[in-house]
mmCIF file of C-alpha atoms and ligand atoms in Angstrom:
data_model
loop_
_atom_site.group_PDB
_atom_site.id
_atom_site.type_symbol
_atom_site.label_atom_id
_atom_site.label_comp_id
_atom_site.label_asym_id
_atom_site.label_seq_id
_atom_site.Cartn_x
_atom_site.Cartn_y
_atom_site.Cartn_z
ATOM 1 C CA MET A 1 0.000 0.000 0.000
ATOM 2 C CA ALA A 2 1.452 3.289 -1.061
ATOM 3 C CA GLY A 3 -0.726 5.444 1.180
ATOM 4 C CA ARG A 4 0.387 6.920 4.454
ATOM 5 C CA SER A 5 -0.718 5.286 7.664
ATOM 6 C CA LYS A 6 -3.981 6.464 9.134
ATOM 7 C CA THR A 7 -3.275 8.324 12.339
ATOM 8 C CA SER A 8 -6.766 9.268 13.379
ATOM 9 C CA PRO A 9 -8.813 6.182 14.151
ATOM 10 C CA GLU A 10 -11.886 8.249 14.903
ATOM 11 C CA ALA A 11 -11.812 10.103 11.614
ATOM 12 C CA SER A 12 -14.487 9.172 9.142
ATOM 13 C CA GLY A 13 -12.287 9.130 6.048
ATOM 14 C CA PRO A 14 -11.846 11.701 3.366
ATOM 15 C CA ALA A 15 -15.426 12.938 3.402
ATOM 16 C CA SER A 16 -16.211 16.340 4.840
ATOM 17 C CA ALA A 17 -16.807 16.274 8.567
ATOM 18 C CA ALA A 18 -19.690 18.658 9.175
ATOM 19 C CA SER A 19 -22.439 16.977 11.135
ATOM 20 C CA ALA A 20 -26.192 17.300 10.908
ATOM 21 C CA ALA A 21 -25.910 19.600 13.939
ATOM 22 C CA GLY A 22 -24.373 22.165 11.632
ATOM 23 C CA GLY A 23 -20.669 21.818 12.205
ATOM 24 C CA PRO A 24 -18.037 22.682 11.320
ATOM 25 C CA LEU A 25 -16.203 19.734 12.803
ATOM 26 C CA HIS A 26 -12.911 20.322 10.992
ATOM 27 C CA VAL A 27 -11.686 23.919 10.918
ATOM 28 C CA ALA A 28 -8.431 25.023 9.293
ATOM 29 C CA ILE A 29 -6.810 28.409 9.843
ATOM 30 C CA VAL A 30 -4.186 30.456 8.000
ATOM 31 C CA MET A 31 -2.698 32.269 10.993
ATOM 32 C CA ASP A 32 -2.002 35.514 9.169
ATOM 33 C CA GLY A 33 -1.277 39.065 10.263
ATOM 34 C CA ASN A 34 1.459 38.674 12.863
ATOM 35 C CA GLY A 35 3.823 41.049 11.083
ATOM 36 C CA ARG A 36 1.213 43.790 10.618
ATOM 37 C CA TRP A 37 0.099 43.400 14.229
ATOM 38 C CA ALA A 38 3.666 44.038 15.383
ATOM 39 C CA GLN A 39 4.231 46.851 12.892
ATOM 40 C CA LYS A 40 1.122 48.687 14.112
ATOM 41 C CA ARG A 41 2.669 48.692 17.583
ATOM 42 C CA GLY A 42 6.156 49.649 16.470
ATOM 43 C CA LEU A 43 7.405 46.210 17.516
ATOM 44 C CA PRO A 44 9.678 43.776 15.670
ATOM 45 C CA ARG A 45 7.855 41.129 13.621
ATOM 46 C CA THR A 46 9.239 38.443 15.926
ATOM 47 C CA LEU A 47 7.008 39.767 18.712
ATOM 48 C CA GLY A 48 4.042 39.499 16.365
ATOM 49 C CA HIS A 49 4.833 35.820 15.848
ATOM 50 C CA ARG A 50 5.146 35.276 19.590
ATOM 51 C CA ALA A 51 1.771 36.937 20.096
ATOM 52 C CA GLY A 52 0.519 34.580 17.383
ATOM 53 C CA VAL A 53 1.452 31.639 19.595
ATOM 54 C CA GLU A 54 -0.787 33.110 22.324
ATOM 55 C CA ALA A 55 -3.623 33.340 19.793
ATOM 56 C CA LEU A 56 -3.063 29.698 18.865
ATOM 57 C CA ARG A 57 -3.293 28.771 22.542
ATOM 58 C CA ARG A 58 -6.602 30.690 22.895
ATOM 59 C CA THR A 59 -8.016 29.145 19.739
ATOM 60 C CA VAL A 60 -7.131 25.577 20.739
ATOM 61 C CA ALA A 61 -8.789 26.199 24.106
ATOM 62 C CA ALA A 62 -11.940 27.656 22.541
ATOM 63 C CA ALA A 63 -12.450 25.281 19.618
ATOM 64 C CA PRO A 64 -13.819 22.176 21.407
ATOM 65 C CA ASP A 65 -16.462 24.252 23.213
ATOM 66 C CA LEU A 66 -17.631 25.502 19.821
ATOM 67 C CA GLY A 67 -18.092 21.943 18.577
ATOM 68 C CA VAL A 68 -14.857 21.724 16.601
ATOM 69 C CA ARG A 69 -13.188 18.316 16.694
ATOM 70 C CA TRP A 70 -10.268 18.786 14.291
ATOM 71 C CA LEU A 71 -8.232 21.974 13.957
ATOM 72 C CA THR A 72 -5.536 22.413 11.319
ATOM 73 C CA VAL A 73 -3.276 25.474 11.510
ATOM 74 C CA TYR A 74 -0.711 26.785 9.027
ATOM 75 C CA GLY A 75 2.495 27.347 10.994
ATOM 76 C CA PHE A 76 5.171 27.583 8.303
ATOM 77 C CA SER A 77 4.828 27.261 4.554
ATOM 78 C CA THR A 78 7.349 25.864 2.092
ATOM 79 C CA GLU A 79 7.514 29.438 0.737
ATOM 80 C CA ASN A 80 8.281 31.018 4.133
ATOM 81 C CA TRP A 81 11.953 29.988 3.733
ATOM 82 C CA SER A 82 12.324 33.055 1.517
ATOM 83 C CA ARG A 83 11.879 35.400 4.506
ATOM 84 C CA PRO A 84 14.926 37.036 6.107
ATOM 85 C CA ALA A 85 17.089 34.508 7.983
ATOM 86 C CA ALA A 86 16.393 36.061 11.382
ATOM 87 C CA GLU A 87 12.634 35.777 10.854
ATOM 88 C CA VAL A 88 12.945 32.180 9.654
ATOM 89 C CA ARG A 89 14.903 31.419 12.837
ATOM 90 C CA GLU A 90 12.108 32.924 14.924
ATOM 91 C CA LEU A 91 9.432 30.985 13.023
ATOM 92 C CA MET A 92 11.423 27.769 13.489
ATOM 93 C CA ALA A 93 11.505 28.452 17.231
ATOM 94 C CA LEU A 94 7.722 28.810 17.554
ATOM 95 C CA PRO A 95 6.881 25.106 17.944
ATOM 96 C CA LYS A 96 9.318 24.886 20.872
ATOM 97 C CA ARG A 97 7.862 28.041 22.396
ATOM 98 C CA TYR A 98 4.380 26.525 22.077
ATOM 99 C CA PHE A 99 5.121 22.979 23.206
ATOM 100 C CA ASP A 100 7.395 24.029 26.100
ATOM 101 C CA SER A 101 4.432 25.772 27.642
ATOM 102 C CA ASP A 102 1.529 23.692 26.347
ATOM 103 C CA LEU A 103 2.485 20.107 25.546
ATOM 104 C CA LYS A 104 1.814 18.792 29.073
ATOM 105 C CA ARG A 105 -1.619 20.396 29.089
ATOM 106 C CA LEU A 106 -2.475 19.184 25.589
ATOM 107 C CA GLU A 107 -1.459 15.688 26.659
ATOM 108 C CA ARG A 108 -3.550 15.883 29.826
ATOM 109 C CA GLU A 109 -6.587 17.413 28.122
ATOM 110 C CA GLY A 110 -6.964 14.733 25.481
ATOM 111 C CA VAL A 111 -5.568 16.654 22.514
ATOM 112 C CA ARG A 112 -3.833 14.631 19.839
ATOM 113 C CA VAL A 113 -1.147 16.500 17.928
ATOM 114 C CA ARG A 114 0.128 15.795 14.453
ATOM 115 C CA ALA A 115 2.589 17.827 12.390
ATOM 116 C CA VAL A 116 2.194 17.603 8.624
ATOM 117 C CA GLY A 117 4.575 18.917 6.010
ATOM 118 C CA ARG A 118 8.110 18.049 5.042
ATOM 119 C CA ARG A 119 10.338 16.978 7.896
ATOM 120 C CA GLU A 120 13.323 17.187 5.508
ATOM 121 C CA GLY A 121 14.935 20.588 5.810
ATOM 122 C CA LEU A 122 13.999 21.028 9.455
ATOM 123 C CA ALA A 123 16.670 20.971 12.158
ATOM 124 C CA PRO A 124 16.995 17.568 13.880
ATOM 125 C CA ASP A 125 15.982 18.999 17.280
ATOM 126 C CA LEU A 126 12.805 20.445 15.758
ATOM 127 C CA VAL A 127 11.999 17.130 14.077
ATOM 128 C CA ALA A 128 12.544 15.413 17.426
ATOM 129 C CA LEU A 129 10.219 17.900 19.121
ATOM 130 C CA LEU A 130 7.439 17.369 16.562
ATOM 131 C CA ASP A 131 7.874 13.605 16.845
ATOM 132 C CA GLU A 132 7.739 13.839 20.634
ATOM 133 C CA ALA A 133 4.529 15.915 20.548
ATOM 134 C CA GLU A 134 2.949 13.309 18.269
ATOM 135 C CA GLN A 135 4.103 10.363 20.351
ATOM 136 C CA ARG A 136 3.130 11.807 23.715
ATOM 137 C CA THR A 137 -0.386 12.606 22.508
ATOM 138 C CA ALA A 138 -0.916 9.589 20.248
ATOM 139 C CA HIS A 139 -3.403 8.008 22.672
ATOM 140 C CA ASN A 140 -5.641 11.092 22.829
ATOM 141 C CA ASP A 141 -8.912 11.418 20.952
ATOM 142 C CA ARG A 142 -10.930 14.295 22.456
ATOM 143 C CA PHE A 143 -9.568 16.878 20.031
ATOM 144 C CA PHE A 144 -7.100 16.769 17.148
ATOM 145 C CA LEU A 145 -4.602 19.566 16.472
ATOM 146 C CA GLN A 146 -2.869 19.269 13.128
ATOM 147 C CA ILE A 147 0.000 21.703 12.594
ATOM 148 C CA ALA A 148 1.090 22.305 9.011
ATOM 149 C CA PHE A 149 4.788 23.103 9.276
ATOM 150 C CA ASN A 150 7.166 23.313 6.333
ATOM 151 C CA TYR A 151 3.979 22.514 4.493
ATOM 152 C CA GLY A 152 2.821 23.492 1.017
ATOM 153 C CA GLY A 153 -0.271 22.157 -0.692
ATOM 154 C CA GLN A 154 1.545 21.769 -4.007
ATOM 155 C CA ALA A 155 4.547 20.107 -2.347
ATOM 156 C CA ASP A 156 2.226 17.718 -0.533
ATOM 157 C CA ILE A 157 0.447 16.794 -3.775
ATOM 158 C CA ALA A 158 3.800 16.323 -5.548
ATOM 159 C CA ASP A 159 5.095 14.154 -2.682
ATOM 160 C CA ALA A 160 1.937 12.026 -2.797
ATOM 161 C CA ALA A 161 2.238 11.614 -6.580
ATOM 162 C CA ARG A 162 5.880 10.577 -6.191
ATOM 163 C CA ARG A 163 5.007 7.987 -3.538
ATOM 164 C CA LEU A 164 2.289 6.505 -5.748
ATOM 165 C CA ALA A 165 4.579 6.510 -8.787
ATOM 166 C CA GLU A 166 7.298 4.744 -6.795
ATOM 167 C CA ALA A 167 4.814 2.137 -5.606
ATOM 168 C CA ALA A 168 3.594 1.607 -9.171
ATOM 169 C CA ALA A 169 7.157 1.344 -10.514
ATOM 170 C CA ALA A 170 7.963 -1.230 -7.833
ATOM 171 C CA GLY A 171 4.910 -3.268 -8.817
ATOM 172 C CA ARG A 172 3.152 -2.664 -5.491
ATOM 173 C CA LEU A 173 0.354 -0.571 -6.968
ATOM 174 C CA ASP A 174 -1.756 -0.922 -10.098
ATOM 175 C CA PRO A 175 -2.081 2.610 -11.553
ATOM 176 C CA ALA A 176 -5.627 1.741 -12.662
ATOM 177 C CA THR A 177 -6.645 1.621 -8.997
ATOM 178 C CA ILE A 178 -5.651 5.220 -8.268
ATOM 179 C CA THR A 179 -8.840 7.076 -7.401
ATOM 180 C CA GLU A 180 -9.417 10.342 -5.568
ATOM 181 C CA SER A 181 -9.642 8.504 -2.270
ATOM 182 C CA VAL A 182 -6.457 6.504 -2.941
ATOM 183 C CA PHE A 183 -4.680 9.739 -3.798
ATOM 184 C CA ALA A 184 -6.026 11.479 -0.681
ATOM 185 C CA GLY A 185 -4.670 8.551 1.325
ATOM 186 C CA SER A 186 -1.172 9.438 0.152
ATOM 187 C CA LEU A 187 -1.305 13.059 1.286
ATOM 188 C CA SER A 188 0.267 14.013 4.597
ATOM 189 C CA THR A 189 -3.214 14.939 5.827
ATOM 190 C CA ALA A 190 -4.551 11.399 5.254
ATOM 191 C CA GLY A 191 -6.793 10.022 7.952
ATOM 192 C CA LEU A 192 -8.562 13.245 8.817
ATOM 193 C CA PRO A 193 -11.849 14.280 7.265
ATOM 194 C CA LEU A 194 -11.672 17.167 4.828
ATOM 195 C CA PRO A 195 -11.897 20.628 6.395
ATOM 196 C CA ASP A 196 -15.412 22.039 6.475
ATOM 197 C CA LEU A 197 -14.259 25.587 7.079
ATOM 198 C CA ILE A 198 -11.031 27.370 6.185
ATOM 199 C CA ILE A 199 -10.524 30.681 7.957
ATOM 200 C CA ARG A 200 -8.087 33.390 6.993
ATOM 201 C CA PRO A 201 -7.888 36.384 9.287
ATOM 202 C CA SER A 202 -5.995 39.626 8.537
ATOM 203 C CA GLY A 203 -8.104 40.688 5.556
ATOM 204 C CA GLU A 204 -6.183 38.731 2.907
ATOM 205 C CA GLN A 205 -8.368 36.580 0.668
ATOM 206 C CA ARG A 206 -6.311 33.696 -0.716
ATOM 207 C CA LEU A 207 -5.265 30.174 0.256
ATOM 208 C CA SER A 208 -1.499 30.702 -0.082
ATOM 209 C CA ASN A 209 -0.830 27.049 -0.896
ATOM 210 C CA PHE A 210 -2.754 25.769 2.146
ATOM 211 C CA LEU A 211 -4.676 22.476 1.851
ATOM 212 C CA LEU A 212 -5.143 22.800 -1.912
ATOM 213 C CA TRP A 213 -6.543 19.293 -2.419
ATOM 214 C CA GLU A 214 -8.439 19.272 0.857
ATOM 215 C CA ALA A 215 -10.113 22.653 0.259
ATOM 216 C CA ALA A 216 -12.278 21.266 -2.569
ATOM 217 C CA TYR A 217 -15.595 21.870 -0.799
ATOM 218 C CA ALA A 218 -14.514 23.808 2.269
ATOM 219 C CA GLU A 219 -16.333 27.017 3.051
ATOM 220 C CA LEU A 220 -13.940 29.961 3.125
ATOM 221 C CA VAL A 221 -14.344 32.694 5.701
ATOM 222 C CA PHE A 222 -12.126 35.786 5.655
ATOM 223 C CA GLN A 223 -11.966 37.987 8.718
ATOM 224 C CA ASP A 224 -10.407 41.391 9.254
ATOM 225 C CA VAL A 225 -8.905 40.637 12.668
ATOM 226 C CA LEU A 226 -5.119 40.150 12.747
ATOM 227 C CA TRP A 227 -4.120 36.702 14.005
ATOM 228 C CA PRO A 228 -2.498 37.829 17.288
ATOM 229 C CA ASP A 229 -5.875 39.377 18.253
ATOM 230 C CA TYR A 230 -7.804 36.217 17.368
ATOM 231 C CA ASP A 231 -9.910 34.792 20.172
ATOM 232 C CA ALA A 232 -12.951 32.658 20.997
ATOM 233 C CA ALA A 233 -15.326 35.370 19.764
ATOM 234 C CA SER A 234 -13.505 35.552 16.404
ATOM 235 C CA LEU A 235 -13.807 31.794 15.992
ATOM 236 C CA ALA A 236 -17.477 31.880 17.015
ATOM 237 C CA ASP A 237 -18.101 34.578 14.363
ATOM 238 C CA ALA A 238 -16.453 32.463 11.668
ATOM 239 C CA ILE A 239 -18.551 29.465 12.703
ATOM 240 C CA THR A 240 -21.730 31.549 12.560
ATOM 241 C CA ALA A 241 -20.799 32.613 9.014
ATOM 242 C CA PHE A 242 -20.160 28.959 8.113
ATOM 243 C CA ARG A 243 -23.590 27.938 9.413
ATOM 244 C CA SER A 244 -25.290 30.508 7.213
ATOM 245 C CA ARG A 245 -23.795 28.927 4.074
ATOM 246 C CA ASP A 246 -25.688 26.573 1.801
ATOM 247 C CA ARG A 247 -23.339 23.645 1.177
ATOM 248 C CA ARG A 248 -24.238 21.692 -1.937
ATOM 249 C CA PHE A 249 -21.022 19.814 -2.750
ATOM 250 C CA GLY A 250 -21.720 20.253 -6.440
ATOM 251 C CA GLY A 251 -25.286 19.018 -6.152
ATOM 252 C CA ALA A 252 -28.574 20.901 -6.086
ATOM 253 C CA VAL A 253 -30.706 21.173 -2.989
ATOM 254 C CA SER A 254 -34.100 22.440 -3.921
ATOM 255 C CA ASP A 255 -36.807 21.407 -6.382
ATOM 256 C CA ASP A 256 -36.996 24.873 -7.898
ATOM 257 C CA VAL A 257 -34.075 24.062 -10.194
ATOM 258 C CA LEU A 258 -36.115 21.237 -11.726
ATOM 259 C CA VAL A 259 -37.928 23.418 -14.223
ATOM 260 C CA ALA A 260 -40.564 21.544 -16.208
ATOM 261 C CA GLY A 261 -40.413 21.467 -19.959
HETATM 262 C C1 FPP B 1 1.927 34.781 8.888
HETATM 263 O O1 FPP B 1 1.878 36.119 9.332
HETATM 264 C C2 FPP B 1 2.256 33.917 9.998
HETATM 265 C C3 FPP B 1 3.261 33.020 10.019
HETATM 266 C C4 FPP B 1 4.166 32.829 8.875
HETATM 267 C C5 FPP B 1 3.534 32.205 11.213
HETATM 268 C C6 FPP B 1 2.305 31.749 11.934
HETATM 269 C C7 FPP B 1 2.657 30.933 13.105
HETATM 270 C C8 FPP B 1 2.131 31.108 14.332
HETATM 271 C C9 FPP B 1 1.132 32.156 14.636
HETATM 272 C C10 FPP B 1 2.462 30.243 15.499
HETATM 273 C C11 FPP B 1 2.920 28.884 15.084
HETATM 274 C C12 FPP B 1 2.944 27.953 16.190
HETATM 275 C C13 FPP B 1 3.297 26.688 16.046
HETATM 276 C C14 FPP B 1 3.174 25.775 17.182
HETATM 277 C C15 FPP B 1 3.832 26.174 14.786
HETATM 278 P P1 FPP B 1 2.792 37.188 8.587
HETATM 279 O O2 FPP B 1 4.102 37.211 9.256
HETATM 280 O O3 FPP B 1 2.836 36.881 7.135
HETATM 281 O O4 FPP B 1 1.984 38.489 8.873
HETATM 282 P P2 FPP B 1 1.876 39.741 7.907
HETATM 283 O O5 FPP B 1 1.130 39.267 6.689
HETATM 284 O O6 FPP B 1 1.091 40.718 8.708
HETATM 285 O O7 FPP B 1 3.273 40.196 7.600
#
């Protein structure tokens, strides 16, 4: 089997997760606006990123109470390497900053952590830290925090295609059996349902290479708040917007489209 191992036994497969109760069950967030938040205060961008870690902490605390079961956050993109070296160093230090203060609590409170994205290119101590966070929380199933780090949607799709091609070349996979669900099973996000809602704060309206495959039928909500100011009320607002949407997944919902004649 060329696919990656399933790491979320409670996940219902690649289908979208929103329940009859309205959802969203799987929320994904582009944590954007740290730099502008700092700039507005005359602070270095690094302090904006540190404030962004606080916002992540608040959001993880608030999400389960709002009915969210899976939360995916964009921590570092494959394109973020092009930032100045000092900023890259600060961004690389954020997982340690977060887990040093929060890993014990996440472990205790039933949160399962998974880091997706390329481990290659990351410092060995950072890889060890991400592995440790995954291992120490592997038994948890109350809430799932997926951190996209050194992640790019295009890179993830290319990596999945390469894995499938290698399996086919080695005779372990019949190319004729590659379907959407087989392909999804080779992505680093395999095992989680597709996101129902993708949020981007800070006023920007684009995906920036986040969850390109997985976003197929996600609702997109853009908010003006800068990420370091994000809190439970911001998340509740995004969820309210999601619930007002009419999700059709390419189908039609009402009879009025069935015009006679
Ligand atoms: C984008 O804002 C934000 C990032 C590149 C980093 C986001 C990461 C965190 C908030 C914390 C990550 C924590 C963990 C555990 C990985 P920007 O710098 O592009 O902001 P700007 O658009 O205002 O300049």
